[in-house]
Tab-separated table of C-alpha atoms and ligand atoms in Angstrom:
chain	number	residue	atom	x	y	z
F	137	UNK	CA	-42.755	4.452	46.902
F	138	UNK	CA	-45.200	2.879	44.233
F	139	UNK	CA	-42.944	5.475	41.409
F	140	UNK	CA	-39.769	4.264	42.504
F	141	UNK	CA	-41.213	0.921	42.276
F	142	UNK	CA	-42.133	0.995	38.664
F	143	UNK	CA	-38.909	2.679	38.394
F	144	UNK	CA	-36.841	-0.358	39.127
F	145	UNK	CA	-38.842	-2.273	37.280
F	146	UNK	CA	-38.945	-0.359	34.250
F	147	UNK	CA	-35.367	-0.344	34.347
F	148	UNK	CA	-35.085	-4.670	35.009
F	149	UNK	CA	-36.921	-4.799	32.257
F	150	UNK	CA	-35.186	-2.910	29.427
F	151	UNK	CA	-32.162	-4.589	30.764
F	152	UNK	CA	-28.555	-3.268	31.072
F	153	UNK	CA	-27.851	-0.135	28.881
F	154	UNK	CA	-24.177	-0.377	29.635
F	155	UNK	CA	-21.905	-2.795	27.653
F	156	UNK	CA	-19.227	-4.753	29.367
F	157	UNK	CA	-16.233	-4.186	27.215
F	158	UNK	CA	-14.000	-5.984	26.797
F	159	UNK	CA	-15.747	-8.536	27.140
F	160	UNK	CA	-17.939	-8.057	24.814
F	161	UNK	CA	-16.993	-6.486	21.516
F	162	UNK	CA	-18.081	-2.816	20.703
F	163	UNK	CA	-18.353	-1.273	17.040
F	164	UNK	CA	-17.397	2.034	16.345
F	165	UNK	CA	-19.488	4.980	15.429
F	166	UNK	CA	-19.867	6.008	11.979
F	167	UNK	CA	-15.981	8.026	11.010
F	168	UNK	CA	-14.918	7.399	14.547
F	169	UNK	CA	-11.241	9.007	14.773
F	170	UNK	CA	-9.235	6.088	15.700
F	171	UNK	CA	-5.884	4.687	15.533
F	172	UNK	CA	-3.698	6.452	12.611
F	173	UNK	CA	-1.792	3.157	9.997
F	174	UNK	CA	0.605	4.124	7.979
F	175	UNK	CA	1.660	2.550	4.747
F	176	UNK	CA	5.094	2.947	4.159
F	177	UNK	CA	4.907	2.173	0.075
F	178	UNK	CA	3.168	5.120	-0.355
F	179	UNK	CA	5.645	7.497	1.780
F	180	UNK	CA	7.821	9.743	-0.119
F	181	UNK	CA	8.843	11.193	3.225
F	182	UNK	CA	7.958	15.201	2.666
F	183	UNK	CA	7.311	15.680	6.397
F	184	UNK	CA	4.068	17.504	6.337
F	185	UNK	CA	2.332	15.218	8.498
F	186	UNK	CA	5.102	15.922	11.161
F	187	UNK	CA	4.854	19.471	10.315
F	188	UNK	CA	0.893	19.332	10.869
F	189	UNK	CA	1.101	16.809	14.134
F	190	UNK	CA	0.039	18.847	17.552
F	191	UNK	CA	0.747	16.265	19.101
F	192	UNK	CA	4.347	15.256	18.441
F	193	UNK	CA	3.535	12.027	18.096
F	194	UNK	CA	5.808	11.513	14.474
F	195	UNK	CA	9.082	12.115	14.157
F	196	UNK	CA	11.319	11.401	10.668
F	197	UNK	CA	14.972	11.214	11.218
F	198	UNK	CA	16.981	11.390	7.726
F	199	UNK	CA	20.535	9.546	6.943
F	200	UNK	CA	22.855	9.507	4.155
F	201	UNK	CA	21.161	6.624	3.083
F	202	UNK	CA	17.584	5.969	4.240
F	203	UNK	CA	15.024	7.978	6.363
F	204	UNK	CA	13.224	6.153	9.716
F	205	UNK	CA	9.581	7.289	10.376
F	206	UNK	CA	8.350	7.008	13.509
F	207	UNK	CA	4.843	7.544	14.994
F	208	UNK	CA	4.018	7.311	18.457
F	209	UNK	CA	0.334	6.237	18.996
F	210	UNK	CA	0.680	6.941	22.669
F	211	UNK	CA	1.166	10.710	21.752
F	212	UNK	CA	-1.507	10.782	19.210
F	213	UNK	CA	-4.387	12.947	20.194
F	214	UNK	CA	-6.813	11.573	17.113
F	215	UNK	CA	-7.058	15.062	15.789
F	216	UNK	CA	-6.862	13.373	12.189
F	217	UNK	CA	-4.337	16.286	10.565
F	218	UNK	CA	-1.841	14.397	9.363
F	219	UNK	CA	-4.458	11.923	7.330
F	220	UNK	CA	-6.211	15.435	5.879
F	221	UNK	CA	-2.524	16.569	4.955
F	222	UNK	CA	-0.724	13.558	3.541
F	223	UNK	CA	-0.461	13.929	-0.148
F	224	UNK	CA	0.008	10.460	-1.403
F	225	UNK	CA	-2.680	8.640	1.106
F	226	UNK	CA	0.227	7.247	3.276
F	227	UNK	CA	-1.788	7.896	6.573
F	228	UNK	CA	-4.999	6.828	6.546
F	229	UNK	CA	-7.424	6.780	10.038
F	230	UNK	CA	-8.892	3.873	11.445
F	231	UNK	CA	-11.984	3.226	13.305
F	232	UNK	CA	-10.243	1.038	15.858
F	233	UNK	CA	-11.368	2.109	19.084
F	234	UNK	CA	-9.727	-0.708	21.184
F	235	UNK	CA	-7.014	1.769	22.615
F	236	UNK	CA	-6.434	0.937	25.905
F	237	UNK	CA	-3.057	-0.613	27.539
F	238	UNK	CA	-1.322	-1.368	30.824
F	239	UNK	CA	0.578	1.690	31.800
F	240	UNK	CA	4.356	-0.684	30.701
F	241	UNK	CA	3.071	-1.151	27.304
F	242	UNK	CA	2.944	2.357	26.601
F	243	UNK	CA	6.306	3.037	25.234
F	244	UNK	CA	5.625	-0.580	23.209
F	245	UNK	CA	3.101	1.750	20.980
F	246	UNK	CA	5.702	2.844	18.121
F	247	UNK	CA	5.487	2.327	14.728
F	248	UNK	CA	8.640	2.247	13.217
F	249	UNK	CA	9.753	2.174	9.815
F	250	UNK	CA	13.268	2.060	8.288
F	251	UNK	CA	12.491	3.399	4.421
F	252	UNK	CA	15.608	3.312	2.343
F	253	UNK	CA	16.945	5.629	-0.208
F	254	UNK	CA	18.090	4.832	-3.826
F	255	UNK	CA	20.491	5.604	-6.122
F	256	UNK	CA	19.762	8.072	-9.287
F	257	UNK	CA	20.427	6.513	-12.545
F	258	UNK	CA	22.459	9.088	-13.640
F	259	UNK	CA	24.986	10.696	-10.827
F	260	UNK	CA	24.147	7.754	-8.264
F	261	UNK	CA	23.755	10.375	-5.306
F	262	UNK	CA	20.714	8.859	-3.092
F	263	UNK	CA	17.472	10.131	-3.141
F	264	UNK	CA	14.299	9.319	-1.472
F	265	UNK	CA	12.229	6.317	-3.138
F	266	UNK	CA	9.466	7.786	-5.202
F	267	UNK	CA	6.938	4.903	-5.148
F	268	UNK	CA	5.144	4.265	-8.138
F	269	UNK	CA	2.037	3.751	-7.113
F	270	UNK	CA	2.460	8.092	-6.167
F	271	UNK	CA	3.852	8.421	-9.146
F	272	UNK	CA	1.523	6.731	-11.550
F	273	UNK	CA	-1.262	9.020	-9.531
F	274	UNK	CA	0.675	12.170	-10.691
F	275	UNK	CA	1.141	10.937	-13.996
F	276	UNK	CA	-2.165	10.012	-14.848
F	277	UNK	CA	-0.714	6.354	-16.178
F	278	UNK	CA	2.093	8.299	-18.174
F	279	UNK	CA	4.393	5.085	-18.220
F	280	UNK	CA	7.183	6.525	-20.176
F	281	UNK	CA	7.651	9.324	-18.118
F	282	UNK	CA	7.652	7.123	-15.312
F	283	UNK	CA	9.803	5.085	-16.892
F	284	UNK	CA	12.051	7.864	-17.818
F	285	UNK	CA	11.847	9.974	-14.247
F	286	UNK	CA	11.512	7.800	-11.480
F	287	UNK	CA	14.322	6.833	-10.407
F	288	UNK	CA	16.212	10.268	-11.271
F	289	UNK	CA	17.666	12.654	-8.592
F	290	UNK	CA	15.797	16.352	-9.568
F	291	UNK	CA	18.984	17.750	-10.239
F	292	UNK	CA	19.593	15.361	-13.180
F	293	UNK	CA	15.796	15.619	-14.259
F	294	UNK	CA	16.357	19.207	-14.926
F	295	UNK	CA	19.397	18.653	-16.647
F	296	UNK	CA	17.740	16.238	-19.124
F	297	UNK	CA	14.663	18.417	-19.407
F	298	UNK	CA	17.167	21.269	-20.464
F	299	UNK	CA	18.823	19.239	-22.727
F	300	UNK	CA	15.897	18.110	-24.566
F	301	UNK	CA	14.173	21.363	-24.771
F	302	UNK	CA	17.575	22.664	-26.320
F	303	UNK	CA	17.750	19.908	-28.895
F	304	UNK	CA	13.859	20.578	-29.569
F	305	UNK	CA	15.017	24.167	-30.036
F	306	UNK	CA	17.870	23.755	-32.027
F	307	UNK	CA	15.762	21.474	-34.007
F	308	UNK	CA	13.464	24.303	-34.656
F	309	UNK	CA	16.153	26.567	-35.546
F	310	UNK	CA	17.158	25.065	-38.819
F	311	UNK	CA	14.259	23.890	-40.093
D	773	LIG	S1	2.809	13.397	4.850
D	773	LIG	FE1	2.507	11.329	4.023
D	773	LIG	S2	4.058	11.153	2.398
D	773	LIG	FE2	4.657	12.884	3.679
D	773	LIG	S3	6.078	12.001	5.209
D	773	LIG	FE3	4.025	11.960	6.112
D	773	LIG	S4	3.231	9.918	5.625
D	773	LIG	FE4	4.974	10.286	4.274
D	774	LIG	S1	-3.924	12.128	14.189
D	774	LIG	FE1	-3.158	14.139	14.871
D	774	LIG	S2	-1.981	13.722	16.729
D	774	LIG	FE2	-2.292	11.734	15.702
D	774	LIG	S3	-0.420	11.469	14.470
D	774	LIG	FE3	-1.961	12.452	13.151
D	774	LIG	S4	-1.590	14.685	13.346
D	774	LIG	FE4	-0.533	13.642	15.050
């Protein structure tokens, strides 16, 4: 009797060792897996974090003219793949642990966004945006290839690549 005793009143005095969320705020652990953002500038819309997503929670429907991108936080299981996979830092994880949402809202957590194609220089056939800030990465600050490249559909790139390595070789040729 005299244990349980000092028991209890170990326990009254360390106080409550729960927290009463939500009403009172909670921080994350340390790299807590939490919701997944997405940045849409930095999309160039190559599918591998669809590709890598157990579970099916993004989905990237492609038009003539623009792509939609679609992630379903409802369906997203944390696992963090699609972050580890994303090439150009598009997907980055949060530590945002406040998750939880009246069973209506559910279908309410979409992300949606409507990314739209533009046209190459050169033939004017569309081709998916290739943001500079991705391409600057790749090109180490190279602004006159950017310049020259960016807004270029591949087939046309490696027509004008030809063209100058022809002229370079012609070039060569006579001297
Ligand atoms: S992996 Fe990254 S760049 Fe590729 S579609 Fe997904 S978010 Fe966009
Ligand atoms: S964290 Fe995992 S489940 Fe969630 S969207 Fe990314 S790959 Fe899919």
């Amino acid at each position: 009797m005299l244990k349980t005793l000092g028991a209890v009143l170990a326990a009254l005095k360390k106080g409550r060792a729960t927290v009463n969320y939500p009403f009172e705020s909670v921080e994350a652990p340390k790299d807590y897996r939490g919701k997944v953002e997405y940045d849409f500038t930095k999309c160039i819309g190559c599918g591998t974090c669809k590709f890598v997503c157990g579970g099916k929670a993004i989905k990237i429907d492609e038009y003539k003219d623009h792509f939609d991108y679609i992630l379903w936080d409802a369906a997203c299981t944390r696992c963090g793949m699609c972050v580890e996979f994303c090439p150009t830092g598009a997907l980055t994880m949060t530590e945002n642990l406040h998750n939880a949402i009246s069973g209506e809202d559910i279908i309410k957590r979409i992300f949606y966004s409507n990314i739209p194609y533009e046209r190459c220089e050169i033939c004017k056939k569309y081709i998916k945006p290739l943001p500079g800030v991705v391409y600057q990465e790749v090109l180490k600050g190279n602004n006159d290839a950017f310049k020259e490249n960016s807004h270029i559909c591949p087939d046309c790139r490696r027509k004008l690549q030809a063209g100058k390595l022809f002229k370079d070789m012609n070039n060569l040729a006579y001297k």
